[in-house]
């Protein structure tokens, strides 16, 4: 109870100069987070350098809630690599393994077929209608490393939005009431 | 300065930093493992070899696969994904990689194995270039760690060839 009382007291005692400092601090936190994200995009070359696994199609390698780090280099795609691809008409990108690769000699264009380790059949059924192969433009990156469980935070926050608002509210309050 | 919020925050920050550090060290420790996997693949039989109605060659074959991948397992290994790909060159494509068989090895005890199997995925060429074709069979493995960087390597075995006529 003390904690709540103190919090209310400290909100009451806020002065205008202090308020401005805190607003700037808050701005710095937000902008540096944005800078880190954009820097990661530049370094990895992938539009979304970090993704959360949402499906069970790559179990037991990747489980729901694992975080994957992606990289998109100029190196050619090879069989066995775990690639992240998006299909026209599908919003959510898919993380699956390449099982067949055919690369042209002159143009270096590439035809790739993927399959989830935990699926019985390949991905032709997931592709757009009439599409038999993935090409370079469909592929957003390849998975290079991963962290278990951390992605659950985002899964919970997307599925239960009110937890997100409570968390943002609590953090905001903490920043506003801190006296440093 | 010493409110509950501050202490909780400090504890959480320290815990997450320590965890991240441990994960990084665990991933780094994989570099020091001594890896010497071995493999041997034989083609026991060409079951079918046809030109399909859409004009692409298709082969069905039976493989004898013996491999010892035990040295790939460290304390940070969650699983090893192993697959065999037929790799060859055609006038159209500089590289064709067709996965024929794969498996997930969950533990070190399962990492030394010998099986006889027909190809799990269809071996279809983009075109009809497979008659008399020399190709490599490559055993690839991808090590998935409990945490951190994934790594992969392969053993290339050459000297395989397909028959000169369809059957």
mmCIF file of C-alpha atoms in Angstrom:
data_model
loop_
_atom_site.group_PDB
_atom_site.id
_atom_site.type_symbol
_atom_site.label_atom_id
_atom_site.label_comp_id
_atom_site.label_asym_id
_atom_site.label_seq_id
_atom_site.Cartn_x
_atom_site.Cartn_y
_atom_site.Cartn_z
ATOM 1 C CA UNK A 1 0.000 0.000 0.000
ATOM 2 C CA UNK A 2 2.916 2.300 0.763
ATOM 3 C CA UNK A 3 4.074 1.920 -2.800
ATOM 4 C CA UNK A 4 0.780 3.182 -4.240
ATOM 5 C CA UNK A 5 0.640 6.067 -1.793
ATOM 6 C CA UNK A 6 4.167 7.134 -2.633
ATOM 7 C CA UNK A 7 3.397 6.904 -6.335
ATOM 8 C CA UNK A 8 0.390 9.204 -6.022
ATOM 9 C CA UNK A 9 2.393 11.635 -3.893
ATOM 10 C CA UNK A 10 5.167 11.752 -6.423
ATOM 11 C CA UNK A 11 2.735 12.404 -9.263
ATOM 12 C CA UNK A 12 1.314 15.334 -7.256
ATOM 13 C CA UNK A 13 4.757 16.799 -6.674
ATOM 14 C CA UNK A 14 5.741 16.859 -10.349
ATOM 15 C CA UNK A 15 6.987 20.212 -11.534
ATOM 16 C CA UNK A 16 7.039 21.462 -15.066
ATOM 17 C CA UNK A 17 10.822 21.257 -15.522
ATOM 18 C CA UNK A 18 10.867 17.736 -14.184
ATOM 19 C CA UNK A 19 8.030 16.822 -16.496
ATOM 20 C CA UNK A 20 9.977 18.018 -19.511
ATOM 21 C CA UNK A 21 13.085 16.076 -18.497
ATOM 22 C CA UNK A 22 11.025 12.977 -18.144
ATOM 23 C CA UNK A 23 9.364 13.461 -21.497
ATOM 24 C CA UNK A 24 12.806 13.754 -23.079
ATOM 25 C CA UNK A 25 13.998 10.620 -21.265
ATOM 26 C CA UNK A 26 10.965 8.735 -22.505
ATOM 27 C CA UNK A 27 11.595 9.996 -26.039
ATOM 28 C CA UNK A 28 15.205 8.853 -25.822
ATOM 29 C CA UNK A 29 14.162 5.368 -24.787
ATOM 30 C CA UNK A 30 11.698 5.082 -27.664
ATOM 31 C CA UNK A 31 14.054 6.499 -30.281
ATOM 32 C CA UNK A 32 17.004 4.368 -29.202
ATOM 33 C CA UNK A 33 14.825 1.252 -29.451
ATOM 34 C CA UNK A 34 13.894 2.329 -32.969
ATOM 35 C CA UNK A 35 17.553 3.004 -33.799
ATOM 36 C CA UNK A 36 18.591 -0.459 -32.615
ATOM 37 C CA UNK A 37 15.864 -2.070 -34.748
ATOM 38 C CA UNK A 38 16.802 -0.067 -37.864
ATOM 39 C CA UNK A 39 20.506 -0.779 -37.296
ATOM 40 C CA UNK A 40 19.717 -4.494 -37.098
ATOM 41 C CA UNK A 41 17.869 -4.242 -40.416
ATOM 42 C CA UNK A 42 20.938 -2.642 -41.993
ATOM 43 C CA UNK A 43 23.400 -5.157 -40.533
ATOM 44 C CA UNK A 44 21.424 -8.305 -41.300
ATOM 45 C CA UNK A 45 20.002 -7.112 -44.617
ATOM 46 C CA UNK A 46 16.637 -8.598 -43.709
ATOM 47 C CA UNK A 47 13.452 -6.558 -43.459
ATOM 48 C CA UNK A 48 12.559 -8.284 -40.210
ATOM 49 C CA UNK A 49 15.771 -9.397 -38.496
ATOM 50 C CA UNK A 50 13.975 -11.038 -35.591
ATOM 51 C CA UNK A 51 10.846 -13.187 -35.900
ATOM 52 C CA UNK A 52 8.812 -15.213 -33.447
ATOM 53 C CA UNK A 53 7.865 -18.790 -34.323
ATOM 54 C CA UNK A 54 4.076 -19.090 -34.352
ATOM 55 C CA UNK A 55 3.437 -22.551 -35.738
ATOM 56 C CA UNK A 56 4.439 -26.093 -34.874
ATOM 57 C CA UNK A 57 5.613 -27.033 -38.343
ATOM 58 C CA UNK A 58 9.319 -27.019 -37.456
ATOM 59 C CA UNK A 59 9.116 -28.914 -34.169
ATOM 60 C CA UNK A 60 11.078 -30.169 -32.372
ATOM 61 C CA UNK A 61 13.724 -27.813 -33.744
ATOM 62 C CA UNK A 62 11.757 -24.621 -33.329
ATOM 63 C CA UNK A 63 8.857 -24.446 -30.962
ATOM 64 C CA UNK A 64 6.074 -21.918 -30.667
ATOM 65 C CA UNK A 65 7.466 -18.893 -28.873
ATOM 66 C CA UNK A 66 11.091 -19.283 -29.934
ATOM 67 C CA UNK A 67 12.830 -16.256 -31.390
ATOM 68 C CA UNK A 68 14.736 -16.573 -34.662
ATOM 69 C CA UNK A 69 17.465 -14.283 -35.893
ATOM 70 C CA UNK A 70 17.393 -13.801 -39.633
ATOM 71 C CA UNK A 71 20.014 -12.746 -42.082
ATOM 72 C CA UNK A 72 19.731 -11.928 -45.767
ATOM 73 C CA UNK A 73 23.050 -12.015 -47.549
ATOM 74 C CA UNK A 74 23.850 -12.244 -51.238
ATOM 75 C CA UNK A 75 25.022 -15.817 -50.771
ATOM 76 C CA UNK A 76 22.953 -18.282 -52.760
ATOM 77 C CA UNK A 77 20.242 -20.344 -51.100
ATOM 78 C CA UNK A 78 21.224 -23.973 -50.597
ATOM 79 C CA UNK A 79 19.266 -27.083 -49.670
ATOM 80 C CA UNK A 80 18.958 -27.617 -45.937
ATOM 81 C CA UNK A 81 18.906 -23.944 -45.007
ATOM 82 C CA UNK A 82 15.976 -22.694 -43.005
ATOM 83 C CA UNK A 83 14.467 -19.833 -44.938
ATOM 84 C CA UNK A 84 11.724 -17.370 -44.159
ATOM 85 C CA UNK A 85 9.472 -16.691 -47.098
ATOM 86 C CA UNK A 86 6.288 -14.836 -47.826
ATOM 87 C CA UNK A 87 3.697 -15.911 -50.325
ATOM 88 C CA UNK A 88 1.563 -13.496 -52.330
ATOM 89 C CA UNK A 89 -1.805 -13.233 -50.633
ATOM 90 C CA UNK A 90 -0.546 -14.468 -47.257
ATOM 91 C CA UNK A 91 0.235 -11.991 -44.526
ATOM 92 C CA UNK A 92 2.316 -14.064 -42.165
ATOM 93 C CA UNK A 93 5.732 -15.240 -43.357
ATOM 94 C CA UNK A 94 6.608 -18.928 -43.030
ATOM 95 C CA UNK A 95 9.819 -20.441 -41.634
ATOM 96 C CA UNK A 96 10.613 -23.741 -43.343
ATOM 97 C CA UNK A 97 13.570 -25.719 -44.631
ATOM 98 C CA UNK A 98 14.647 -25.782 -48.285
ATOM 99 C CA UNK A 99 14.694 -29.369 -49.570
ATOM 100 C CA UNK A 100 15.207 -28.824 -53.290
ATOM 101 C CA UNK A 101 17.232 -26.159 -55.059
ATOM 102 C CA UNK A 102 17.667 -25.647 -58.797
ATOM 103 C CA UNK A 103 19.948 -22.798 -59.739
ATOM 104 C CA UNK A 104 20.360 -21.504 -63.287
ATOM 105 C CA UNK A 105 23.931 -21.258 -64.554
ATOM 106 C CA UNK A 106 23.710 -17.930 -66.385
ATOM 107 C CA UNK A 107 21.196 -15.821 -64.472
ATOM 108 C CA UNK A 108 21.685 -17.420 -61.038
ATOM 109 C CA UNK A 109 17.917 -17.461 -60.719
ATOM 110 C CA UNK A 110 16.844 -20.056 -58.255
ATOM 111 C CA UNK A 111 13.887 -22.401 -57.772
ATOM 112 C CA UNK A 112 13.444 -23.568 -54.193
ATOM 113 C CA UNK A 113 11.052 -26.075 -52.659
ATOM 114 C CA UNK A 114 10.520 -25.977 -48.904
ATOM 115 C CA UNK A 115 9.064 -28.257 -46.248
ATOM 116 C CA UNK A 116 8.474 -27.996 -42.521
ATOM 117 C CA UNK A 117 10.440 -30.604 -40.568
ATOM 118 C CA UNK A 118 7.305 -31.602 -38.691
ATOM 119 C CA UNK A 119 5.078 -31.734 -41.786
ATOM 120 C CA UNK A 120 4.590 -34.881 -43.807
ATOM 121 C CA UNK A 121 4.399 -33.186 -47.175
ATOM 122 C CA UNK A 122 6.229 -30.373 -48.919
ATOM 123 C CA UNK A 123 4.938 -26.829 -49.151
ATOM 124 C CA UNK A 124 3.510 -26.726 -52.683
ATOM 125 C CA UNK A 125 0.047 -26.721 -51.107
ATOM 126 C CA UNK A 126 0.944 -23.595 -49.123
ATOM 127 C CA UNK A 127 2.192 -21.635 -52.113
ATOM 128 C CA UNK A 128 -0.013 -19.436 -54.231
ATOM 129 C CA UNK A 129 -2.222 -21.236 -56.691
ATOM 130 C CA UNK A 130 -0.213 -22.595 -59.604
ATOM 131 C CA UNK A 131 3.086 -21.765 -57.904
ATOM 132 C CA UNK A 132 5.488 -24.704 -57.853
ATOM 133 C CA UNK A 133 8.688 -23.036 -56.658
ATOM 134 C CA UNK A 134 9.865 -20.207 -54.456
ATOM 135 C CA UNK A 135 12.078 -17.644 -56.149
ATOM 136 C CA UNK A 136 14.540 -15.176 -54.718
ATOM 137 C CA UNK A 137 11.952 -12.430 -54.291
ATOM 138 C CA UNK A 138 9.816 -14.589 -52.017
ATOM 139 C CA UNK A 139 12.637 -15.226 -49.581
ATOM 140 C CA UNK A 140 13.043 -12.710 -46.772
ATOM 141 C CA UNK A 141 15.994 -14.236 -44.997
ATOM 142 C CA UNK A 142 17.530 -17.333 -43.537
ATOM 143 C CA UNK A 143 17.580 -18.328 -39.902
ATOM 144 C CA UNK A 144 21.049 -18.193 -38.364
ATOM 145 C CA UNK A 145 20.396 -18.528 -34.649
ATOM 146 C CA UNK A 146 17.708 -18.716 -32.066
ATOM 147 C CA UNK A 147 16.671 -18.099 -28.493
ATOM 148 C CA UNK A 148 14.079 -20.321 -26.853
ATOM 149 C CA UNK A 149 10.885 -19.095 -25.124
ATOM 150 C CA UNK A 150 11.558 -15.326 -25.328
ATOM 151 C CA UNK A 151 8.952 -14.882 -28.055
ATOM 152 C CA UNK A 152 6.146 -15.922 -25.741
ATOM 153 C CA UNK A 153 6.012 -12.308 -24.543
ATOM 154 C CA UNK A 154 4.872 -11.163 -27.982
ATOM 155 C CA UNK A 155 2.519 -14.111 -28.483
ATOM 156 C CA UNK A 156 0.782 -13.350 -25.189
ATOM 157 C CA UNK A 157 0.621 -9.650 -25.966
ATOM 158 C CA UNK A 158 -0.952 -10.170 -29.396
ATOM 159 C CA UNK A 159 -3.442 -12.710 -28.131
ATOM 160 C CA UNK A 160 -4.387 -10.876 -24.936
ATOM 161 C CA UNK A 161 -4.141 -7.156 -25.766
ATOM 162 C CA UNK A 162 -5.199 -5.954 -22.314
ATOM 163 C CA UNK A 163 -1.983 -7.341 -20.830
ATOM 164 C CA UNK A 164 -0.117 -5.164 -23.317
ATOM 165 C CA UNK A 165 -1.997 -2.042 -22.180
ATOM 166 C CA UNK A 166 -1.431 -2.836 -18.510
ATOM 167 C CA UNK A 167 2.282 -3.307 -19.170
ATOM 168 C CA UNK A 168 2.611 -0.097 -21.182
ATOM 169 C CA UNK A 169 0.647 1.787 -18.530
ATOM 170 C CA UNK A 170 2.797 0.453 -15.698
ATOM 171 C CA UNK A 171 6.011 1.280 -17.547
ATOM 172 C CA UNK A 172 4.765 4.783 -18.321
ATOM 173 C CA UNK A 173 3.910 5.355 -14.686
ATOM 174 C CA UNK A 174 7.312 4.073 -13.609
ATOM 175 C CA UNK A 175 9.091 6.479 -15.960
ATOM 176 C CA UNK A 176 6.939 9.430 -14.861
ATOM 177 C CA UNK A 177 7.377 8.810 -11.166
ATOM 178 C CA UNK A 178 11.092 8.064 -11.176
ATOM 179 C CA UNK A 179 13.072 10.856 -9.558
ATOM 180 C CA UNK A 180 16.384 10.386 -11.348
ATOM 181 C CA UNK B 1 15.696 5.228 -4.465
ATOM 182 C CA UNK B 2 15.005 1.963 -2.713
ATOM 183 C CA UNK B 3 11.415 1.410 -3.633
ATOM 184 C CA UNK B 4 9.990 -1.959 -4.558
ATOM 185 C CA UNK B 5 9.837 -0.923 -8.209
ATOM 186 C CA UNK B 6 13.513 -0.071 -8.364
ATOM 187 C CA UNK B 7 14.578 -3.292 -6.739
ATOM 188 C CA UNK B 8 12.353 -5.397 -8.979
ATOM 189 C CA UNK B 9 13.681 -3.569 -12.009
ATOM 190 C CA UNK B 10 17.311 -4.041 -10.968
ATOM 191 C CA UNK B 11 16.755 -7.725 -10.263
ATOM 192 C CA UNK B 12 15.010 -8.306 -13.587
ATOM 193 C CA UNK B 13 17.676 -6.450 -15.555
ATOM 194 C CA UNK B 14 20.447 -8.380 -13.858
ATOM 195 C CA UNK B 15 18.671 -11.723 -14.361
ATOM 196 C CA UNK B 16 18.102 -11.096 -18.066
ATOM 197 C CA UNK B 17 21.684 -9.909 -18.587
ATOM 198 C CA UNK B 18 23.067 -12.956 -16.788
ATOM 199 C CA UNK B 19 20.839 -15.275 -18.810
ATOM 200 C CA UNK B 20 21.859 -13.683 -22.087
ATOM 201 C CA UNK B 21 25.526 -13.997 -21.072
ATOM 202 C CA UNK B 22 25.117 -17.683 -20.207
ATOM 203 C CA UNK B 23 23.335 -18.336 -23.516
ATOM 204 C CA UNK B 24 26.140 -16.615 -25.412
ATOM 205 C CA UNK B 25 28.793 -18.664 -23.600
ATOM 206 C CA UNK B 26 26.864 -21.901 -24.187
ATOM 207 C CA UNK B 27 26.660 -21.112 -27.901
ATOM 208 C CA UNK B 28 30.353 -20.163 -27.993
ATOM 209 C CA UNK B 29 31.390 -23.396 -26.281
ATOM 210 C CA UNK B 30 30.201 -25.341 -29.358
ATOM 211 C CA UNK B 31 33.250 -24.045 -31.193
ATOM 212 C CA UNK B 32 35.595 -26.164 -29.105
ATOM 213 C CA UNK B 33 33.956 -29.506 -29.786
ATOM 214 C CA UNK B 34 35.931 -31.948 -31.851
ATOM 215 C CA UNK B 35 33.872 -33.103 -34.808
ATOM 216 C CA UNK B 36 34.735 -36.051 -36.985
ATOM 217 C CA UNK B 37 31.532 -37.467 -38.449
ATOM 218 C CA UNK B 38 31.710 -40.206 -41.046
ATOM 219 C CA UNK B 39 29.263 -41.553 -43.601
ATOM 220 C CA UNK B 40 28.968 -44.095 -46.351
ATOM 221 C CA UNK B 41 26.162 -44.344 -48.896
ATOM 222 C CA UNK B 42 25.538 -47.034 -51.465
ATOM 223 C CA UNK B 43 22.895 -47.218 -54.135
ATOM 224 C CA UNK B 44 21.413 -50.678 -53.789
ATOM 225 C CA UNK B 45 18.939 -50.533 -56.612
ATOM 226 C CA UNK B 46 17.377 -48.260 -59.221
ATOM 227 C CA UNK B 47 13.717 -49.117 -58.724
ATOM 228 C CA UNK B 48 12.294 -46.958 -61.476
ATOM 229 C CA UNK B 49 13.700 -44.565 -64.020
ATOM 230 C CA UNK B 50 11.237 -42.860 -66.301
ATOM 231 C CA UNK B 51 10.480 -39.770 -68.273
ATOM 232 C CA UNK B 52 7.190 -38.511 -66.898
ATOM 233 C CA UNK B 53 4.364 -37.191 -69.050
ATOM 234 C CA UNK B 54 5.317 -33.582 -68.209
ATOM 235 C CA UNK B 55 8.775 -34.225 -69.686
ATOM 236 C CA UNK B 56 10.821 -34.439 -66.500
ATOM 237 C CA UNK B 57 12.937 -37.444 -65.563
ATOM 238 C CA UNK B 58 12.053 -39.216 -62.354
ATOM 239 C CA UNK B 59 14.156 -41.788 -60.519
ATOM 240 C CA UNK B 60 13.287 -44.015 -57.619
ATOM 241 C CA UNK B 61 16.216 -45.651 -55.900
ATOM 242 C CA UNK B 62 17.084 -47.612 -52.791
ATOM 243 C CA UNK B 63 19.910 -46.327 -50.621
ATOM 244 C CA UNK B 64 22.022 -47.950 -47.971
ATOM 245 C CA UNK B 65 23.068 -45.234 -45.530
ATOM 246 C CA UNK B 66 25.578 -45.745 -42.747
ATOM 247 C CA UNK B 67 26.663 -42.761 -40.688
ATOM 248 C CA UNK B 68 28.259 -41.929 -37.382
ATOM 249 C CA UNK B 69 27.371 -38.419 -36.247
ATOM 250 C CA UNK B 70 27.916 -38.911 -32.536
ATOM 251 C CA UNK B 71 30.710 -36.361 -32.350
ATOM 252 C CA UNK B 72 28.294 -33.585 -33.371
ATOM 253 C CA UNK B 73 26.467 -33.776 -30.083
ATOM 254 C CA UNK B 74 27.531 -31.428 -27.309
ATOM 255 C CA UNK B 75 25.725 -30.341 -24.171
ATOM 256 C CA UNK B 76 24.170 -27.451 -26.121
ATOM 257 C CA UNK B 77 22.748 -29.657 -28.909
ATOM 258 C CA UNK B 78 18.999 -29.922 -29.154
ATOM 259 C CA UNK B 79 18.888 -32.018 -32.285
ATOM 260 C CA UNK B 80 20.751 -32.734 -35.478
ATOM 261 C CA UNK B 81 18.904 -32.563 -38.751
ATOM 262 C CA UNK B 82 20.533 -34.812 -41.325
ATOM 263 C CA UNK B 83 19.669 -35.170 -44.977
ATOM 264 C CA UNK B 84 21.038 -36.639 -48.171
ATOM 265 C CA UNK B 85 20.864 -34.646 -51.351
ATOM 266 C CA UNK B 86 21.644 -35.689 -54.904
ATOM 267 C CA UNK B 87 23.681 -32.889 -56.448
ATOM 268 C CA UNK B 88 24.409 -32.579 -60.149
ATOM 269 C CA UNK B 89 24.815 -30.159 -62.999
ATOM 270 C CA UNK B 90 22.675 -29.912 -66.133
ATOM 271 C CA UNK B 91 22.852 -27.694 -69.227
ATOM 272 C CA UNK B 92 19.967 -25.638 -67.791
ATOM 273 C CA UNK B 93 21.031 -25.470 -64.157
ATOM 274 C CA UNK B 94 24.483 -24.918 -62.720
ATOM 275 C CA UNK B 95 23.369 -26.610 -59.539
ATOM 276 C CA UNK B 96 20.570 -29.025 -58.747
ATOM 277 C CA UNK B 97 20.122 -30.157 -55.169
ATOM 278 C CA UNK B 98 17.406 -32.705 -54.635
ATOM 279 C CA UNK B 99 16.824 -33.922 -51.138
ATOM 280 C CA UNK B 100 16.274 -37.691 -51.128
ATOM 281 C CA UNK B 101 16.029 -38.574 -47.477
ATOM 282 C CA UNK B 102 16.165 -36.781 -44.145
ATOM 283 C CA UNK B 103 15.863 -37.472 -40.440
ATOM 284 C CA UNK B 104 15.888 -35.700 -37.123
ATOM 285 C CA UNK B 105 18.349 -37.164 -34.650
ATOM 286 C CA UNK B 106 17.241 -36.241 -31.131
ATOM 287 C CA UNK B 107 20.030 -37.765 -29.043
ATOM 288 C CA UNK B 108 23.584 -38.991 -29.260
ATOM 289 C CA UNK B 109 22.433 -42.604 -28.861
ATOM 290 C CA UNK B 110 20.618 -42.401 -32.186
ATOM 291 C CA UNK B 111 23.493 -40.717 -33.998
ATOM 292 C CA UNK B 112 25.170 -43.912 -35.195
ATOM 293 C CA UNK B 113 22.858 -45.645 -37.586
ATOM 294 C CA UNK B 114 22.564 -47.747 -40.701
ATOM 295 C CA UNK B 115 19.369 -47.923 -42.739
ATOM 296 C CA UNK B 116 18.207 -49.110 -46.098
ATOM 297 C CA UNK B 117 15.520 -46.942 -47.585
ATOM 298 C CA UNK B 118 14.048 -45.852 -50.856
ATOM 299 C CA UNK B 119 14.018 -42.121 -51.475
ATOM 300 C CA UNK B 120 11.605 -40.262 -49.212
ATOM 301 C CA UNK B 121 11.192 -37.283 -51.544
ATOM 302 C CA UNK B 122 10.684 -37.618 -55.278
ATOM 303 C CA UNK B 123 13.853 -37.369 -57.309
ATOM 304 C CA UNK B 124 12.647 -35.335 -60.274
ATOM 305 C CA UNK B 125 14.881 -33.358 -62.612
ATOM 306 C CA UNK B 126 13.922 -30.032 -64.155
ATOM 307 C CA UNK B 127 14.006 -31.488 -67.650
ATOM 308 C CA UNK B 128 15.231 -34.823 -68.984
ATOM 309 C CA UNK B 129 18.949 -34.872 -68.327
ATOM 310 C CA UNK B 130 19.297 -37.806 -65.972
ATOM 311 C CA UNK B 131 20.232 -40.635 -68.368
ATOM 312 C CA UNK B 132 23.867 -41.600 -67.726
ATOM 313 C CA UNK B 133 24.197 -38.632 -65.375
ATOM 314 C CA UNK B 134 27.046 -38.595 -62.858
ATOM 315 C CA UNK B 135 26.034 -37.119 -59.547
ATOM 316 C CA UNK B 136 27.187 -36.596 -55.981
ATOM 317 C CA UNK B 137 25.405 -37.771 -52.902
ATOM 318 C CA UNK B 138 26.006 -35.305 -50.118
ATOM 319 C CA UNK B 139 25.258 -35.927 -46.493
ATOM 320 C CA UNK B 140 24.376 -32.579 -44.925
ATOM 321 C CA UNK B 141 23.811 -31.945 -41.265
ATOM 322 C CA UNK B 142 22.387 -28.941 -39.479
ATOM 323 C CA UNK B 143 22.996 -28.767 -35.771
ATOM 324 C CA UNK B 144 20.255 -27.022 -33.839
ATOM 325 C CA UNK B 145 21.529 -25.828 -30.485
ATOM 326 C CA UNK B 146 19.500 -25.460 -27.319
ATOM 327 C CA UNK B 147 20.323 -21.813 -27.722
ATOM 328 C CA UNK B 148 22.502 -19.669 -29.966
ATOM 329 C CA UNK B 149 24.040 -20.062 -33.371
ATOM 330 C CA UNK B 150 23.067 -22.894 -35.675
ATOM 331 C CA UNK B 151 25.767 -24.508 -37.738
ATOM 332 C CA UNK B 152 25.940 -26.890 -40.653
ATOM 333 C CA UNK B 153 28.428 -28.934 -42.604
ATOM 334 C CA UNK B 154 28.504 -31.785 -45.110
ATOM 335 C CA UNK B 155 30.337 -34.770 -46.521
ATOM 336 C CA UNK B 156 30.359 -34.968 -50.315
ATOM 337 C CA UNK B 157 30.504 -38.428 -51.830
ATOM 338 C CA UNK B 158 31.056 -38.584 -55.573
ATOM 339 C CA UNK B 159 31.195 -41.257 -58.213
ATOM 340 C CA UNK B 160 27.527 -42.197 -58.467
ATOM 341 C CA UNK B 161 25.825 -42.439 -61.830
ATOM 342 C CA UNK B 162 22.452 -43.259 -63.287
ATOM 343 C CA UNK B 163 21.842 -45.873 -65.995
ATOM 344 C CA UNK B 164 21.987 -44.925 -69.677
ATOM 345 C CA UNK B 165 18.435 -46.054 -70.432
ATOM 346 C CA UNK B 166 15.031 -45.655 -68.802
ATOM 347 C CA UNK B 167 13.689 -48.718 -67.081
#
